[in-house]
C-alpha cells in the first residue's frame, strides 16, 4: 500500500509551478478557451444552428470561457486571495482547477441554453455533468503541462525546497566547523592606505557604488558591522584570492555559505542573511547559477 502513501505525499506537496504574470496566464487561458470551444463544437448539434450564427455562437463561448479562466487564474489570486500562492498544495490546486473548469463549462452550458432556448431540465443538466466529467481529466493534464512548460521557460524555482537545502547546509556547517573559519581575506583600498582583513566565513556580502565598496560582515563580538572602502567591486570580483564571494547582481558579491533563506517578490528572487533585515537582489542573468548552487546541500568553501 506504499503507493497510496506516495500519492498522499505528492498531493500534500507545495505546488510551485504557477507563474504570476498576466502574459503567462493569458496564454494558458487562451489555450484552454480554444480547447473548450473545439470540444463544444464537436458535441453540440450544429445542424440546428443557422450557418451565419455558428461563428458568433462559438466566439461567445470563447469569450465567456476566457473571462472565467483569466479571472480564476490571475485576478482572484492577485487581488482577492493573495495567500493562495503561499500555501498552495497539489491537492488544493487540483481542487481549484476542477472548480474553475466546472464554472467555465457551466457558464457555457447556460449561454448555449439561452441562445437556443433549450429547457434547463434535470435530464439536460445530468447530461451536462457527464460531459463535464469526461472533460476534466484531459483538461487538467493540459493545464498541468502548461504550468510545467511555463515553469521551465520562466525558471520558476521551488523556494521551499531550496530553503530546506540551505537550512541543512547551515546545520552541517555548524556541526562540522570546517576549516573555512581559519581562512582570511583582505579588502584593500586602491591607494593601499586602508586594509580590512576578515575571516572569510564572517563576510556576508559586498556591494559597490561608484568608487567605493561597502563590506558587510560579522565582527569579533559576533555583531553585524559594515565598512566603506575606496575600491571598485570589479577589483574584488576578479581577485584570484577571492573564491568565496559569488556575483549575484551587477553591484553585489555574496557569500552563499551564509545565506539564511531566499524569497521571491514580483518575479525577482532575493537573498536573506540572518544578521540583517535587508534582502539582496539576484539579477535575472545570475538567478539560475545562484539558486542551483544554493539548492546543493554542500556549497564549496
mmCIF file of C-alpha atoms in Angstrom:
data_model
loop_
_atom_site.group_PDB
_atom_site.id
_atom_site.type_symbol
_atom_site.label_atom_id
_atom_site.label_comp_id
_atom_site.label_asym_id
_atom_site.label_seq_id
_atom_site.Cartn_x
_atom_site.Cartn_y
_atom_site.Cartn_z
ATOM 1 C CA UNK A 1 0.000 0.000 0.000
ATOM 2 C CA UNK A 2 3.048 2.243 -0.232
ATOM 3 C CA UNK A 3 1.793 3.735 -3.500
ATOM 4 C CA UNK A 4 -1.199 5.187 -1.616
ATOM 5 C CA UNK A 5 1.201 6.866 0.810
ATOM 6 C CA UNK A 6 3.249 8.151 -2.138
ATOM 7 C CA UNK A 7 0.124 9.636 -3.724
ATOM 8 C CA UNK A 8 -0.856 11.292 -0.433
ATOM 9 C CA UNK A 9 2.650 12.737 -0.096
ATOM 10 C CA UNK A 10 2.522 14.045 -3.665
ATOM 11 C CA UNK A 11 -0.861 15.695 -3.124
ATOM 12 C CA UNK A 12 0.349 17.389 0.049
ATOM 13 C CA UNK A 13 3.470 18.866 -1.594
ATOM 14 C CA UNK A 14 3.599 22.559 -2.420
ATOM 15 C CA UNK A 15 2.577 23.406 -5.974
ATOM 16 C CA UNK A 16 5.236 25.864 -7.166
ATOM 17 C CA UNK A 17 4.839 25.763 -10.956
ATOM 18 C CA UNK A 18 2.452 28.721 -11.058
ATOM 19 C CA UNK A 19 3.529 31.797 -12.985
ATOM 20 C CA UNK A 20 2.004 35.010 -11.631
ATOM 21 C CA UNK A 21 2.448 37.208 -14.703
ATOM 22 C CA UNK A 22 -0.546 38.236 -16.783
ATOM 23 C CA UNK A 23 1.176 37.131 -20.010
ATOM 24 C CA UNK A 24 1.606 33.520 -18.836
ATOM 25 C CA UNK A 25 -1.976 33.332 -17.574
ATOM 26 C CA UNK A 26 -3.270 34.972 -20.753
ATOM 27 C CA UNK A 27 -1.616 32.253 -22.848
ATOM 28 C CA UNK A 28 -2.917 29.480 -20.576
ATOM 29 C CA UNK A 29 -6.458 30.898 -20.543
ATOM 30 C CA UNK A 30 -6.441 31.363 -24.329
ATOM 31 C CA UNK A 31 -5.308 27.770 -24.972
ATOM 32 C CA UNK A 32 -7.907 26.396 -22.561
ATOM 33 C CA UNK A 33 -10.665 28.510 -24.106
ATOM 34 C CA UNK A 34 -9.707 27.330 -27.598
ATOM 35 C CA UNK A 35 -9.701 23.694 -26.433
ATOM 36 C CA UNK A 36 -13.094 24.152 -24.777
ATOM 37 C CA UNK A 37 -14.591 25.797 -27.878
ATOM 38 C CA UNK A 38 -13.382 22.962 -30.123
ATOM 39 C CA UNK A 39 -14.795 20.427 -27.650
ATOM 40 C CA UNK A 40 -18.151 22.212 -27.520
ATOM 41 C CA UNK A 41 -18.213 22.474 -31.322
ATOM 42 C CA UNK A 42 -17.808 18.706 -31.572
ATOM 43 C CA UNK A 43 -20.521 17.793 -29.031
ATOM 44 C CA UNK A 44 -23.151 20.436 -29.892
ATOM 45 C CA UNK A 45 -25.665 19.614 -32.619
ATOM 46 C CA UNK A 46 -24.581 22.278 -35.095
ATOM 47 C CA UNK A 47 -27.146 21.215 -37.672
ATOM 48 C CA UNK A 48 -29.764 23.194 -35.719
ATOM 49 C CA UNK A 49 -27.664 26.368 -35.849
ATOM 50 C CA UNK A 50 -28.046 28.609 -38.900
ATOM 51 C CA UNK A 51 -24.708 28.826 -40.706
ATOM 52 C CA UNK A 52 -24.389 32.605 -40.214
ATOM 53 C CA UNK A 53 -24.714 32.186 -36.412
ATOM 54 C CA UNK A 54 -22.082 29.465 -35.950
ATOM 55 C CA UNK A 55 -19.109 31.846 -35.738
ATOM 56 C CA UNK A 56 -20.772 34.363 -33.341
ATOM 57 C CA UNK A 57 -22.008 31.482 -31.181
ATOM 58 C CA UNK A 58 -18.601 29.946 -30.655
ATOM 59 C CA UNK A 59 -16.920 33.323 -30.290
ATOM 60 C CA UNK A 60 -19.370 33.886 -27.434
ATOM 61 C CA UNK A 61 -18.329 30.564 -25.912
ATOM 62 C CA UNK A 62 -14.673 31.556 -26.225
ATOM 63 C CA UNK A 63 -15.140 34.963 -24.617
ATOM 64 C CA UNK A 64 -17.115 33.539 -21.675
ATOM 65 C CA UNK A 65 -14.549 30.808 -21.089
ATOM 66 C CA UNK A 66 -11.581 33.168 -21.385
ATOM 67 C CA UNK A 67 -13.079 35.602 -18.853
ATOM 68 C CA UNK A 68 -13.733 32.706 -16.462
ATOM 69 C CA UNK A 69 -10.197 31.321 -16.759
ATOM 70 C CA UNK A 70 -8.276 34.618 -16.590
ATOM 71 C CA UNK A 71 -10.388 35.689 -13.617
ATOM 72 C CA UNK A 72 -9.677 32.426 -11.788
ATOM 73 C CA UNK A 73 -6.004 32.001 -12.696
ATOM 74 C CA UNK A 74 -4.895 35.629 -12.431
ATOM 75 C CA UNK A 75 -7.282 38.153 -10.868
ATOM 76 C CA UNK A 76 -8.588 36.104 -7.935
ATOM 77 C CA UNK A 77 -5.117 35.087 -6.638
ATOM 78 C CA UNK A 78 -3.635 38.534 -7.317
ATOM 79 C CA UNK A 79 -6.289 40.806 -5.855
ATOM 80 C CA UNK A 80 -8.656 38.761 -3.709
ATOM 81 C CA UNK A 81 -6.817 35.907 -2.030
ATOM 82 C CA UNK A 82 -3.099 36.641 -2.260
ATOM 83 C CA UNK A 83 -2.311 33.933 0.305
ATOM 84 C CA UNK A 84 -3.426 31.322 -2.213
ATOM 85 C CA UNK A 85 0.021 31.135 -3.783
ATOM 86 C CA UNK A 86 1.845 30.942 -0.442
ATOM 87 C CA UNK A 87 0.001 27.889 0.878
ATOM 88 C CA UNK A 88 -0.942 26.062 -2.308
ATOM 89 C CA UNK A 89 -0.529 22.286 -2.282
ATOM 90 C CA UNK A 90 -1.025 19.983 -5.283
ATOM 91 C CA UNK A 91 -4.302 18.794 -3.753
ATOM 92 C CA UNK A 92 -5.634 22.335 -3.332
ATOM 93 C CA UNK A 93 -4.577 23.274 -6.851
ATOM 94 C CA UNK A 94 -6.354 20.279 -8.396
ATOM 95 C CA UNK A 95 -9.499 21.190 -6.467
ATOM 96 C CA UNK A 96 -9.166 24.798 -7.634
ATOM 97 C CA UNK A 97 -8.775 23.613 -11.250
ATOM 98 C CA UNK A 98 -11.887 21.436 -11.005
ATOM 99 C CA UNK A 99 -13.974 24.323 -9.663
ATOM 100 C CA UNK A 100 -12.662 26.654 -12.369
ATOM 101 C CA UNK A 101 -13.382 24.180 -15.173
ATOM 102 C CA UNK A 102 -16.812 23.445 -13.739
ATOM 103 C CA UNK A 103 -17.845 27.094 -13.739
ATOM 104 C CA UNK A 104 -16.346 27.632 -17.185
ATOM 105 C CA UNK A 105 -18.375 24.770 -18.593
ATOM 106 C CA UNK A 106 -21.483 25.749 -16.570
ATOM 107 C CA UNK A 107 -21.451 29.302 -17.966
ATOM 108 C CA UNK A 108 -21.080 27.862 -21.477
ATOM 109 C CA UNK A 109 -23.995 25.494 -20.861
ATOM 110 C CA UNK A 110 -26.229 28.347 -19.645
ATOM 111 C CA UNK A 111 -25.145 30.504 -22.582
ATOM 112 C CA UNK A 112 -25.937 27.676 -25.013
ATOM 113 C CA UNK A 113 -29.333 27.041 -23.406
ATOM 114 C CA UNK A 114 -30.185 30.745 -23.500
ATOM 115 C CA UNK A 115 -29.275 31.182 -27.178
ATOM 116 C CA UNK A 116 -31.170 28.101 -28.368
ATOM 117 C CA UNK A 117 -33.999 28.376 -25.834
ATOM 118 C CA UNK A 118 -33.246 24.909 -24.516
ATOM 119 C CA UNK A 119 -35.017 23.854 -21.356
ATOM 120 C CA UNK A 120 -32.785 23.767 -18.240
ATOM 121 C CA UNK A 121 -34.136 20.382 -17.165
ATOM 122 C CA UNK A 122 -32.701 17.808 -14.769
ATOM 123 C CA UNK A 123 -32.068 15.431 -17.678
ATOM 124 C CA UNK A 124 -30.128 18.065 -19.613
ATOM 125 C CA UNK A 125 -28.176 19.027 -16.503
ATOM 126 C CA UNK A 126 -27.213 15.382 -15.817
ATOM 127 C CA UNK A 127 -26.063 15.130 -19.417
ATOM 128 C CA UNK A 128 -24.031 18.276 -18.830
ATOM 129 C CA UNK A 129 -22.420 16.729 -15.718
ATOM 130 C CA UNK A 130 -21.428 13.560 -17.588
ATOM 131 C CA UNK A 131 -19.835 15.580 -20.384
ATOM 132 C CA UNK A 132 -18.016 17.713 -17.832
ATOM 133 C CA UNK A 133 -16.608 14.664 -16.039
ATOM 134 C CA UNK A 134 -15.293 13.323 -19.335
ATOM 135 C CA UNK A 135 -13.629 16.679 -19.954
ATOM 136 C CA UNK A 136 -11.988 17.286 -16.561
ATOM 137 C CA UNK A 137 -9.169 14.748 -16.789
ATOM 138 C CA UNK A 138 -7.725 15.753 -20.196
ATOM 139 C CA UNK A 139 -8.100 19.458 -19.379
ATOM 140 C CA UNK A 140 -6.355 19.019 -16.028
ATOM 141 C CA UNK A 141 -3.450 17.282 -17.752
ATOM 142 C CA UNK A 142 -3.246 20.107 -20.297
ATOM 143 C CA UNK A 143 -3.197 22.754 -17.540
ATOM 144 C CA UNK A 144 -0.517 20.925 -15.536
ATOM 145 C CA UNK A 145 1.559 20.570 -18.707
ATOM 146 C CA UNK A 146 1.170 24.283 -19.499
ATOM 147 C CA UNK A 147 2.196 25.178 -15.940
ATOM 148 C CA UNK A 148 5.254 22.931 -16.187
ATOM 149 C CA UNK A 149 6.305 24.343 -19.564
ATOM 150 C CA UNK A 150 5.873 27.866 -18.192
ATOM 151 C CA UNK A 151 8.000 26.999 -15.154
ATOM 152 C CA UNK A 152 10.811 25.741 -17.402
ATOM 153 C CA UNK A 153 10.611 28.749 -19.702
ATOM 154 C CA UNK A 154 10.446 31.321 -16.929
ATOM 155 C CA UNK A 155 12.705 29.461 -14.488
ATOM 156 C CA UNK A 156 10.245 29.072 -11.633
ATOM 157 C CA UNK A 157 12.063 27.501 -8.677
ATOM 158 C CA UNK A 158 10.799 25.607 -5.669
ATOM 159 C CA UNK A 159 11.758 28.134 -2.981
ATOM 160 C CA UNK A 160 10.616 25.836 -0.170
ATOM 161 C CA UNK A 161 12.923 23.045 -1.353
ATOM 162 C CA UNK A 162 15.899 25.398 -1.780
ATOM 163 C CA UNK A 163 15.372 26.851 1.705
ATOM 164 C CA UNK A 164 15.325 23.338 3.163
ATOM 165 C CA UNK A 165 18.619 22.676 1.408
ATOM 166 C CA UNK A 166 20.069 25.926 2.784
ATOM 167 C CA UNK A 167 18.938 25.051 6.329
ATOM 168 C CA UNK A 168 20.507 21.605 6.015
ATOM 169 C CA UNK A 169 23.777 23.080 4.769
ATOM 170 C CA UNK A 170 23.899 25.650 7.575
ATOM 171 C CA UNK A 171 23.272 22.960 10.179
ATOM 172 C CA UNK A 172 26.041 20.772 8.749
ATOM 173 C CA UNK A 173 28.463 23.698 8.747
ATOM 174 C CA UNK A 174 27.796 24.360 12.441
ATOM 175 C CA UNK A 175 28.357 20.704 13.323
ATOM 176 C CA UNK A 176 31.428 20.160 11.169
ATOM 177 C CA UNK A 177 33.125 23.518 11.862
ATOM 178 C CA UNK A 178 35.042 23.443 8.590
ATOM 179 C CA UNK A 179 38.499 24.874 8.045
ATOM 180 C CA UNK A 180 36.896 27.807 6.282
ATOM 181 C CA UNK A 181 36.858 29.622 9.661
ATOM 182 C CA UNK A 182 40.681 29.862 9.542
ATOM 183 C CA UNK A 183 40.875 31.495 6.123
ATOM 184 C CA UNK A 184 41.474 35.234 5.892
ATOM 185 C CA UNK A 185 40.833 37.731 3.130
ATOM 186 C CA UNK A 186 41.948 41.371 2.928
ATOM 187 C CA UNK A 187 39.847 44.138 1.408
ATOM 188 C CA UNK A 188 42.304 46.817 0.395
ATOM 189 C CA UNK A 189 41.737 50.373 -0.831
ATOM 190 C CA UNK A 190 43.033 51.425 -4.229
ATOM 191 C CA UNK A 191 45.739 53.618 -2.723
ATOM 192 C CA UNK A 192 46.811 50.813 -0.336
ATOM 193 C CA UNK A 193 46.253 53.117 2.659
ATOM 194 C CA UNK A 194 43.425 51.092 4.148
ATOM 195 C CA UNK A 195 43.046 47.363 4.626
ATOM 196 C CA UNK A 196 40.287 45.291 6.230
ATOM 197 C CA UNK A 197 41.232 41.683 6.983
ATOM 198 C CA UNK A 198 38.423 39.298 7.865
ATOM 199 C CA UNK A 199 37.744 35.602 8.200
ATOM 200 C CA UNK A 200 36.027 34.521 5.010
ATOM 201 C CA UNK A 201 33.182 32.879 6.909
ATOM 202 C CA UNK A 202 32.414 36.217 8.589
ATOM 203 C CA UNK A 203 31.877 38.174 5.357
ATOM 204 C CA UNK A 204 28.189 38.368 4.408
ATOM 205 C CA UNK A 205 28.288 40.374 1.199
ATOM 206 C CA UNK A 206 29.901 43.322 -0.558
ATOM 207 C CA UNK A 207 28.047 45.933 -2.559
ATOM 208 C CA UNK A 208 29.633 48.529 -4.773
ATOM 209 C CA UNK A 209 28.729 52.113 -5.589
ATOM 210 C CA UNK A 210 30.927 54.214 -7.876
ATOM 211 C CA UNK A 211 34.455 54.071 -6.486
ATOM 212 C CA UNK A 212 33.550 52.553 -3.121
ATOM 213 C CA UNK A 213 32.631 49.129 -1.789
ATOM 214 C CA UNK A 214 30.564 48.534 1.319
ATOM 215 C CA UNK A 215 31.732 45.409 3.148
ATOM 216 C CA UNK A 216 29.080 43.788 5.374
ATOM 217 C CA UNK A 217 30.458 41.326 7.915
ATOM 218 C CA UNK A 218 30.237 39.831 11.419
ATOM 219 C CA UNK A 219 32.820 41.283 13.775
ATOM 220 C CA UNK A 220 34.734 39.623 16.616
ATOM 221 C CA UNK A 221 31.868 40.355 19.026
ATOM 222 C CA UNK A 222 29.589 38.364 16.700
ATOM 223 C CA UNK A 223 27.652 41.519 15.783
ATOM 224 C CA UNK A 224 26.786 42.879 12.364
ATOM 225 C CA UNK A 225 29.112 45.592 11.029
ATOM 226 C CA UNK A 226 29.832 47.323 7.752
ATOM 227 C CA UNK A 227 32.892 49.180 6.466
ATOM 228 C CA UNK A 228 33.237 51.507 3.483
ATOM 229 C CA UNK A 229 36.457 51.180 1.492
ATOM 230 C CA UNK A 230 37.598 53.180 -1.525
ATOM 231 C CA UNK A 231 37.789 50.455 -4.158
ATOM 232 C CA UNK A 232 35.821 49.020 -7.061
ATOM 233 C CA UNK A 233 33.699 45.902 -6.794
ATOM 234 C CA UNK A 234 35.287 44.677 -10.026
ATOM 235 C CA UNK A 235 38.653 44.578 -8.244
ATOM 236 C CA UNK A 236 37.298 42.188 -5.624
ATOM 237 C CA UNK A 237 35.368 40.148 -8.179
ATOM 238 C CA UNK A 238 38.455 39.485 -10.304
ATOM 239 C CA UNK A 239 40.849 38.936 -7.397
ATOM 240 C CA UNK A 240 42.253 35.408 -7.673
ATOM 241 C CA UNK A 241 42.255 35.149 -3.863
ATOM 242 C CA UNK A 242 38.510 35.710 -3.765
ATOM 243 C CA UNK A 243 36.879 32.327 -4.191
ATOM 244 C CA UNK A 244 34.186 32.693 -1.533
ATOM 245 C CA UNK A 245 32.110 35.604 -2.843
ATOM 246 C CA UNK A 246 29.684 34.966 -5.715
ATOM 247 C CA UNK A 247 28.334 37.648 -8.023
ATOM 248 C CA UNK A 248 24.550 37.786 -7.622
ATOM 249 C CA UNK A 249 23.944 41.244 -9.082
ATOM 250 C CA UNK A 250 25.991 43.799 -11.005
ATOM 251 C CA UNK A 251 26.722 45.587 -7.720
ATOM 252 C CA UNK A 252 26.677 42.685 -5.220
ATOM 253 C CA UNK A 253 29.061 39.877 -4.287
ATOM 254 C CA UNK A 254 27.606 37.481 -1.701
ATOM 255 C CA UNK A 255 28.873 34.698 0.499
ATOM 256 C CA UNK A 256 26.383 31.960 -0.357
ATOM 257 C CA UNK A 257 27.577 29.890 2.610
ATOM 258 C CA UNK A 258 25.980 32.426 4.952
ATOM 259 C CA UNK A 259 22.630 32.829 3.211
ATOM 260 C CA UNK A 260 19.787 32.014 5.607
ATOM 261 C CA UNK A 261 16.998 31.760 3.025
ATOM 262 C CA UNK A 262 15.703 33.045 -0.320
ATOM 263 C CA UNK A 263 12.426 34.737 -1.219
ATOM 264 C CA UNK A 264 10.573 35.872 -4.321
ATOM 265 C CA UNK A 265 8.714 39.120 -4.873
ATOM 266 C CA UNK A 266 7.199 40.451 -8.126
ATOM 267 C CA UNK A 267 9.049 37.867 -10.194
ATOM 268 C CA UNK A 268 12.502 38.596 -8.689
ATOM 269 C CA UNK A 269 14.488 36.482 -6.234
ATOM 270 C CA UNK A 270 16.266 37.784 -3.123
ATOM 271 C CA UNK A 271 18.873 36.528 -0.659
ATOM 272 C CA UNK A 272 18.462 36.898 3.106
ATOM 273 C CA UNK A 273 21.129 36.855 5.812
ATOM 274 C CA UNK A 274 20.485 36.061 9.455
ATOM 275 C CA UNK A 275 22.130 39.208 10.808
ATOM 276 C CA UNK A 276 20.344 41.882 8.769
ATOM 277 C CA UNK A 277 16.815 42.725 7.636
ATOM 278 C CA UNK A 278 17.782 43.927 4.152
ATOM 279 C CA UNK A 279 17.298 41.488 1.289
ATOM 280 C CA UNK A 280 19.855 41.252 -1.513
ATOM 281 C CA UNK A 281 18.569 41.124 -5.111
ATOM 282 C CA UNK A 282 19.574 38.418 -7.562
ATOM 283 C CA UNK A 283 19.823 39.575 -11.170
ATOM 284 C CA UNK A 284 17.962 37.520 -13.770
ATOM 285 C CA UNK A 285 21.236 36.608 -15.518
ATOM 286 C CA UNK A 286 22.636 35.102 -12.286
ATOM 287 C CA UNK A 287 19.442 33.532 -10.906
ATOM 288 C CA UNK A 288 19.891 30.047 -12.341
ATOM 289 C CA UNK A 289 23.509 29.622 -11.198
ATOM 290 C CA UNK A 290 22.921 31.112 -7.745
ATOM 291 C CA UNK A 291 19.769 29.111 -6.956
ATOM 292 C CA UNK A 292 21.212 25.890 -8.327
ATOM 293 C CA UNK A 293 24.232 26.403 -6.066
ATOM 294 C CA UNK A 294 22.035 27.090 -3.052
ATOM 295 C CA UNK A 295 19.927 24.031 -3.860
ATOM 296 C CA UNK A 296 23.000 21.845 -3.381
ATOM 297 C CA UNK A 297 23.349 20.562 0.178
ATOM 298 C CA UNK A 298 27.076 21.253 0.005
ATOM 299 C CA UNK A 299 28.328 24.669 -1.116
ATOM 300 C CA UNK A 300 32.018 24.837 -1.967
ATOM 301 C CA UNK A 301 34.066 26.541 0.728
#
